[in-house]
mmCIF file of C-alpha atoms in Angstrom:
data_model
loop_
_atom_site.group_PDB
_atom_site.id
_atom_site.type_symbol
_atom_site.label_atom_id
_atom_site.label_comp_id
_atom_site.label_asym_id
_atom_site.label_seq_id
_atom_site.Cartn_x
_atom_site.Cartn_y
_atom_site.Cartn_z
ATOM 1 C CA UNK A 1 41.378 69.689 21.049
ATOM 2 C CA UNK A 2 42.499 73.087 22.321
ATOM 3 C CA UNK A 3 41.974 75.514 19.452
ATOM 4 C CA UNK A 4 43.862 78.292 21.203
ATOM 5 C CA UNK A 5 41.058 80.805 20.724
ATOM 6 C CA UNK A 6 40.737 82.037 24.295
ATOM 7 C CA UNK A 7 41.204 85.800 24.347
ATOM 8 C CA UNK A 8 41.183 86.172 20.563
ATOM 9 C CA UNK A 9 39.324 89.211 19.256
ATOM 10 C CA UNK A 10 36.656 88.546 16.633
ATOM 11 C CA UNK A 11 34.102 90.415 14.551
ATOM 12 C CA UNK A 12 31.123 88.361 13.368
ATOM 13 C CA UNK A 13 28.986 90.173 10.824
ATOM 14 C CA UNK A 14 25.195 89.742 10.654
ATOM 15 C CA UNK A 15 25.225 87.686 13.844
ATOM 16 C CA UNK A 16 21.882 88.106 15.619
ATOM 17 C CA UNK A 17 20.425 84.984 14.020
ATOM 18 C CA UNK A 18 21.068 82.212 11.509
ATOM 19 C CA UNK A 19 24.581 81.246 10.457
ATOM 20 C CA UNK A 20 26.229 84.330 11.958
ATOM 21 C CA UNK A 21 24.666 83.674 15.354
ATOM 22 C CA UNK A 22 25.754 80.025 15.280
ATOM 23 C CA UNK A 23 29.354 81.044 14.513
ATOM 24 C CA UNK A 24 29.365 83.699 17.222
ATOM 25 C CA UNK A 25 28.107 81.174 19.785
ATOM 26 C CA UNK A 26 30.928 78.758 18.945
ATOM 27 C CA UNK A 27 33.582 81.473 19.151
ATOM 28 C CA UNK A 28 32.176 82.748 22.448
ATOM 29 C CA UNK A 29 32.243 79.224 23.856
ATOM 30 C CA UNK A 30 35.935 79.035 22.917
ATOM 31 C CA UNK A 31 36.635 82.224 24.892
ATOM 32 C CA UNK A 32 36.816 84.822 22.130
ATOM 33 C CA UNK A 33 35.944 88.456 22.742
ATOM 34 C CA UNK A 34 33.309 89.358 20.161
ATOM 35 C CA UNK A 35 31.624 92.185 18.354
ATOM 36 C CA UNK A 36 28.246 91.249 16.878
ATOM 37 C CA UNK A 37 26.131 93.300 14.534
ATOM 38 C CA UNK A 38 22.630 93.367 13.107
ATOM 39 C CA UNK A 39 20.236 95.957 11.717
ATOM 40 C CA UNK A 40 17.830 95.596 14.645
ATOM 41 C CA UNK A 41 18.645 96.438 18.269
ATOM 42 C CA UNK A 42 15.997 94.104 19.650
ATOM 43 C CA UNK A 43 17.459 91.146 17.753
ATOM 44 C CA UNK A 44 20.949 92.029 18.994
ATOM 45 C CA UNK A 45 19.851 92.293 22.617
ATOM 46 C CA UNK A 46 18.185 88.886 22.427
ATOM 47 C CA UNK A 47 21.231 87.349 20.727
ATOM 48 C CA UNK A 48 23.696 88.660 23.307
ATOM 49 C CA UNK A 49 21.523 87.479 26.214
ATOM 50 C CA UNK A 50 21.186 83.995 24.729
ATOM 51 C CA UNK A 51 24.870 83.790 23.932
ATOM 52 C CA UNK A 52 25.938 84.778 27.442
ATOM 53 C CA UNK A 53 23.569 82.204 28.900
ATOM 54 C CA UNK A 54 25.243 79.505 26.822
ATOM 55 C CA UNK A 55 28.877 80.587 27.047
ATOM 56 C CA UNK A 56 28.876 82.073 30.545
ATOM 57 C CA UNK A 57 28.559 85.578 31.931
ATOM 58 C CA UNK A 58 32.323 86.009 31.795
ATOM 59 C CA UNK A 59 32.272 86.262 28.009
ATOM 60 C CA UNK A 60 32.901 89.729 26.600
ATOM 61 C CA UNK A 61 30.368 90.347 23.855
ATOM 62 C CA UNK A 62 29.873 93.740 22.272
ATOM 63 C CA UNK A 63 26.935 94.516 19.989
ATOM 64 C CA UNK A 64 26.535 97.291 17.426
ATOM 65 C CA UNK A 65 23.598 98.127 15.203
ATOM 66 C CA UNK A 66 24.783 98.342 11.596
ATOM 67 C CA UNK A 67 23.284 97.914 8.147
ATOM 68 C CA UNK A 68 26.123 96.329 6.192
ATOM 69 C CA UNK A 69 24.387 96.949 2.873
ATOM 70 C CA UNK A 70 25.269 100.639 3.384
ATOM 71 C CA UNK A 71 28.968 101.308 2.572
ATOM 72 C CA UNK A 72 29.124 104.247 5.004
ATOM 73 C CA UNK A 73 27.717 102.068 7.795
ATOM 74 C CA UNK A 74 30.249 99.321 7.009
ATOM 75 C CA UNK A 75 33.151 101.716 7.394
ATOM 76 C CA UNK A 76 31.826 103.068 10.694
ATOM 77 C CA UNK A 77 31.086 99.596 12.058
ATOM 78 C CA UNK A 78 34.579 98.347 11.241
ATOM 79 C CA UNK A 79 36.248 101.299 12.978
ATOM 80 C CA UNK A 80 34.066 101.047 16.080
ATOM 81 C CA UNK A 81 34.563 97.276 16.317
ATOM 82 C CA UNK A 82 38.332 97.397 16.186
ATOM 83 C CA UNK A 83 38.321 100.220 18.747
ATOM 84 C CA UNK A 84 36.022 98.282 21.118
ATOM 85 C CA UNK A 85 38.144 95.157 20.866
ATOM 86 C CA UNK A 86 41.465 96.976 21.037
ATOM 87 C CA UNK A 87 42.641 94.977 18.023
ATOM 88 C CA UNK A 88 41.429 92.204 15.737
ATOM 89 C CA UNK A 89 42.383 88.568 15.183
ATOM 90 C CA UNK A 90 39.353 87.075 13.419
ATOM 91 C CA UNK A 91 36.890 88.449 10.897
ATOM 92 C CA UNK A 92 33.798 86.497 9.876
ATOM 93 C CA UNK A 93 32.272 88.071 6.782
ATOM 94 C CA UNK A 94 28.596 87.219 6.610
ATOM 95 C CA UNK A 95 25.485 88.924 5.276
ATOM 96 C CA UNK A 96 21.976 87.981 4.258
ATOM 97 C CA UNK A 97 21.156 87.540 0.619
ATOM 98 C CA UNK A 98 19.156 89.779 -1.723
ATOM 99 C CA UNK A 99 15.617 88.930 -2.842
ATOM 100 C CA UNK A 100 15.302 86.106 -5.361
ATOM 101 C CA UNK A 101 15.222 87.118 -9.019
ATOM 102 C CA UNK A 102 15.997 85.659 -12.432
ATOM 103 C CA UNK A 103 18.892 86.767 -14.616
ATOM 104 C CA UNK A 104 16.626 88.340 -17.235
ATOM 105 C CA UNK A 105 14.300 90.109 -14.803
ATOM 106 C CA UNK A 106 16.939 91.668 -12.515
ATOM 107 C CA UNK A 107 17.123 95.423 -13.078
ATOM 108 C CA UNK A 108 20.107 97.742 -12.668
ATOM 109 C CA UNK A 109 19.033 98.820 -9.189
ATOM 110 C CA UNK A 110 18.966 95.170 -8.096
ATOM 111 C CA UNK A 111 22.523 94.687 -9.303
ATOM 112 C CA UNK A 112 23.731 97.829 -7.570
ATOM 113 C CA UNK A 113 22.104 96.891 -4.263
ATOM 114 C CA UNK A 114 23.554 93.383 -4.496
ATOM 115 C CA UNK A 115 27.022 94.801 -5.170
ATOM 116 C CA UNK A 116 26.903 97.006 -2.068
ATOM 117 C CA UNK A 117 25.288 94.362 0.119
ATOM 118 C CA UNK A 118 27.393 91.322 -0.690
ATOM 119 C CA UNK A 119 30.580 92.304 -2.494
ATOM 120 C CA UNK A 120 31.469 95.751 -1.223
ATOM 121 C CA UNK A 121 30.627 94.973 2.421
ATOM 122 C CA UNK A 122 33.041 92.008 2.454
ATOM 123 C CA UNK A 123 35.788 93.980 0.696
ATOM 124 C CA UNK A 124 35.467 96.968 3.025
ATOM 125 C CA UNK A 125 35.333 94.887 6.210
ATOM 126 C CA UNK A 126 38.346 92.869 5.091
ATOM 127 C CA UNK A 127 40.457 95.882 4.148
ATOM 128 C CA UNK A 128 39.647 97.507 7.499
ATOM 129 C CA UNK A 129 41.185 94.649 9.511
ATOM 130 C CA UNK A 130 44.263 94.042 7.359
ATOM 131 C CA UNK A 131 46.640 96.654 8.835
ATOM 132 C CA UNK A 132 46.296 95.232 12.374
ATOM 133 C CA UNK A 133 46.503 91.623 11.224
ATOM 134 C CA UNK A 134 49.590 92.205 9.103
ATOM 135 C CA UNK A 135 51.250 94.203 11.870
ATOM 136 C CA UNK A 136 50.842 91.350 14.361
ATOM 137 C CA UNK A 137 51.610 88.625 11.778
ATOM 138 C CA UNK A 138 48.382 86.823 12.613
ATOM 139 C CA UNK A 139 44.850 86.908 11.320
ATOM 140 C CA UNK A 140 41.942 84.767 10.190
ATOM 141 C CA UNK A 141 39.460 85.991 7.574
ATOM 142 C CA UNK A 142 36.587 83.610 6.907
ATOM 143 C CA UNK A 143 33.827 84.543 4.502
ATOM 144 C CA UNK A 144 30.486 82.774 4.298
ATOM 145 C CA UNK A 145 29.396 82.581 0.661
ATOM 146 C CA UNK A 146 27.162 79.870 -0.832
ATOM 147 C CA UNK A 147 27.245 76.580 -2.683
ATOM 148 C CA UNK A 148 25.868 78.601 -5.597
ATOM 149 C CA UNK A 149 29.396 79.786 -6.439
ATOM 150 C CA UNK A 150 30.052 76.198 -7.591
ATOM 151 C CA UNK A 151 26.594 75.391 -8.933
ATOM 152 C CA UNK A 152 24.334 78.393 -9.660
ATOM 153 C CA UNK A 153 20.871 78.269 -8.108
ATOM 154 C CA UNK A 154 17.794 79.317 -10.097
ATOM 155 C CA UNK A 155 16.305 82.710 -9.188
ATOM 156 C CA UNK A 156 19.330 83.699 -7.086
ATOM 157 C CA UNK A 157 21.330 85.384 -9.820
ATOM 158 C CA UNK A 158 22.409 88.478 -7.844
ATOM 159 C CA UNK A 159 23.508 86.458 -4.828
ATOM 160 C CA UNK A 160 25.325 83.953 -7.023
ATOM 161 C CA UNK A 161 27.159 86.569 -9.062
ATOM 162 C CA UNK A 162 28.213 88.715 -6.127
ATOM 163 C CA UNK A 163 29.258 85.814 -3.913
ATOM 164 C CA UNK A 164 31.314 84.476 -6.817
ATOM 165 C CA UNK A 165 33.027 87.860 -7.033
ATOM 166 C CA UNK A 166 33.723 87.755 -3.281
ATOM 167 C CA UNK A 167 35.215 84.282 -3.701
ATOM 168 C CA UNK A 168 37.581 85.552 -6.410
ATOM 169 C CA UNK A 169 38.581 88.500 -4.236
ATOM 170 C CA UNK A 170 39.340 86.264 -1.252
ATOM 171 C CA UNK A 171 41.331 83.785 -3.330
ATOM 172 C CA UNK A 172 43.451 86.586 -4.780
ATOM 173 C CA UNK A 173 43.894 88.185 -1.368
ATOM 174 C CA UNK A 174 44.926 84.908 0.255
ATOM 175 C CA UNK A 175 48.123 84.847 -1.810
ATOM 176 C CA UNK A 176 48.950 88.428 -0.895
ATOM 177 C CA UNK A 177 48.431 87.778 2.819
ATOM 178 C CA UNK A 178 50.155 84.395 3.113
ATOM 179 C CA UNK A 179 53.623 85.836 3.903
ATOM 180 C CA UNK A 180 52.129 87.760 6.845
ATOM 181 C CA UNK A 181 50.597 84.813 8.689
ATOM 182 C CA UNK A 182 47.074 85.890 7.719
ATOM 183 C CA UNK A 183 44.750 83.345 6.135
ATOM 184 C CA UNK A 184 41.660 83.981 3.998
ATOM 185 C CA UNK A 185 39.162 81.205 3.337
ATOM 186 C CA UNK A 186 35.555 80.907 2.235
ATOM 187 C CA UNK A 187 32.945 78.395 3.343
ATOM 188 C CA UNK A 188 30.093 77.425 1.043
ATOM 189 C CA UNK A 189 26.921 76.422 2.888
ATOM 190 C CA UNK A 190 24.471 74.258 1.040
ATOM 191 C CA UNK A 191 20.907 74.014 2.330
ATOM 192 C CA UNK A 192 21.234 74.908 6.003
ATOM 193 C CA UNK A 193 18.019 75.253 8.014
ATOM 194 C CA UNK A 194 17.799 79.009 8.604
ATOM 195 C CA UNK A 195 15.146 81.697 8.161
ATOM 196 C CA UNK A 196 16.732 82.526 4.789
ATOM 197 C CA UNK A 197 16.163 79.008 3.489
ATOM 198 C CA UNK A 198 12.586 78.981 4.767
ATOM 199 C CA UNK A 199 11.871 82.291 3.030
ATOM 200 C CA UNK A 200 13.417 81.093 -0.227
ATOM 201 C CA UNK A 201 11.310 77.909 -0.118
ATOM 202 C CA UNK A 202 8.202 80.018 0.535
ATOM 203 C CA UNK A 203 9.025 82.068 -2.568
ATOM 204 C CA UNK A 204 9.527 78.903 -4.608
ATOM 205 C CA UNK A 205 6.231 77.470 -3.347
ATOM 206 C CA UNK A 206 4.513 80.673 -4.430
ATOM 207 C CA UNK A 207 6.081 80.522 -7.905
ATOM 208 C CA UNK A 208 5.326 76.819 -8.390
ATOM 209 C CA UNK A 209 1.916 76.670 -6.713
ATOM 210 C CA UNK A 210 3.022 74.194 -4.049
ATOM 211 C CA UNK A 211 3.516 74.629 -0.283
ATOM 212 C CA UNK A 212 6.370 75.313 2.104
ATOM 213 C CA UNK A 213 6.209 71.752 3.484
ATOM 214 C CA UNK A 214 6.448 70.291 -0.010
ATOM 215 C CA UNK A 215 9.441 72.459 -0.935
ATOM 216 C CA UNK A 216 11.277 71.733 2.324
ATOM 217 C CA UNK A 217 10.728 68.006 1.834
ATOM 218 C CA UNK A 218 11.978 68.207 -1.757
ATOM 219 C CA UNK A 219 15.106 69.994 -0.571
ATOM 220 C CA UNK A 220 15.822 67.350 2.067
ATOM 221 C CA UNK A 221 15.373 64.520 -0.430
ATOM 222 C CA UNK A 222 17.834 66.151 -2.839
ATOM 223 C CA UNK A 223 20.621 65.997 -0.236
ATOM 224 C CA UNK A 224 22.497 62.678 -0.025
ATOM 225 C CA UNK A 225 22.511 62.698 3.793
ATOM 226 C CA UNK A 226 18.725 63.068 3.647
ATOM 227 C CA UNK A 227 18.260 66.243 5.682
ATOM 228 C CA UNK A 228 18.990 69.953 5.818
ATOM 229 C CA UNK A 229 22.151 71.059 7.559
ATOM 230 C CA UNK A 230 22.247 72.621 11.015
ATOM 231 C CA UNK A 231 23.851 76.045 11.562
ATOM 232 C CA UNK A 232 26.169 74.577 14.211
ATOM 233 C CA UNK A 233 27.611 72.167 11.636
ATOM 234 C CA UNK A 234 28.835 75.099 9.564
ATOM 235 C CA UNK A 235 29.946 76.956 12.688
ATOM 236 C CA UNK A 236 32.166 74.070 13.770
ATOM 237 C CA UNK A 237 34.191 74.274 10.566
ATOM 238 C CA UNK A 238 34.487 78.045 10.766
ATOM 239 C CA UNK A 239 35.667 77.885 14.372
ATOM 240 C CA UNK A 240 38.448 75.509 13.347
ATOM 241 C CA UNK A 241 39.451 77.760 10.433
ATOM 242 C CA UNK A 242 39.578 80.677 12.888
ATOM 243 C CA UNK A 243 42.082 78.866 15.083
ATOM 244 C CA UNK A 244 45.864 78.533 15.074
ATOM 245 C CA UNK A 245 45.376 74.866 14.134
ATOM 246 C CA UNK A 246 44.333 75.991 10.639
ATOM 247 C CA UNK A 247 47.483 77.986 9.935
ATOM 248 C CA UNK A 248 48.276 75.990 6.750
ATOM 249 C CA UNK A 249 44.804 76.373 5.224
ATOM 250 C CA UNK A 250 44.359 79.480 3.097
ATOM 251 C CA UNK A 251 42.718 80.296 -0.214
ATOM 252 C CA UNK A 252 40.335 77.373 0.268
ATOM 253 C CA UNK A 253 36.651 77.262 -0.707
ATOM 254 C CA UNK A 254 35.084 74.587 1.470
ATOM 255 C CA UNK A 255 31.532 73.290 0.839
ATOM 256 C CA UNK A 256 29.332 72.290 3.782
ATOM 257 C CA UNK A 257 26.444 70.708 1.918
ATOM 258 C CA UNK A 258 25.731 67.116 2.967
ATOM 259 C CA UNK A 259 27.048 65.943 -0.411
ATOM 260 C CA UNK A 260 24.566 68.058 -2.407
ATOM 261 C CA UNK A 261 27.005 69.389 -4.998
ATOM 262 C CA UNK A 262 27.458 67.352 -8.154
ATOM 263 C CA UNK A 263 31.038 68.452 -8.882
ATOM 264 C CA UNK A 264 34.196 67.091 -7.282
#
């Protein structure tokens, strides 16, 4: 299937590793021109080299160091990215999650940091690309949230609350953008095998007095397909949503969870 992505201009946030890297690889393989970002230059350099090896040296991949938990850095990154690309067709909102904490124990500073990191970064990145997308009557905004927006996860209260707020923002925005040929969707990863999941299972093992192996095995057994997801399985869906083939899908919240969720 030709997704018609060759030559499309895309920003993939937090893309030196994990889910963001997997999405960027798929888009590069389809011929997109990309801007990647991460907080660490070394991670970015490694990511770009690996991506070019996979997708071919002809791929145009830009990389900028940016801490998206800092509102000022978000604004600067968005401006530089659009300038480097000479436009924008696709935005992938993605960012790592805050440290685990319970609802009762989370202090005001934790809430404020979570707001800037998860909610405000997605809002600012999205608003930055809208003028170009509306002007050209084409755009794809895909935001990676979490299955927790459907079924809250213990000790992830800040992530759950802020990603739920992002989901509400994107749903509202999708109706405003629909007349302009711009779609806005969210994808909800379940337990995908990334560094984030490993770190969360380490924290749980520490709280419960178990081990990482035990917690990873418990997670796999809880999923109907019997295993953790792979980053490329999420990336495949996002790549489709980024394409012209997905022009009639907007305002959707799509789980990628191996059947883990209990709701419809």
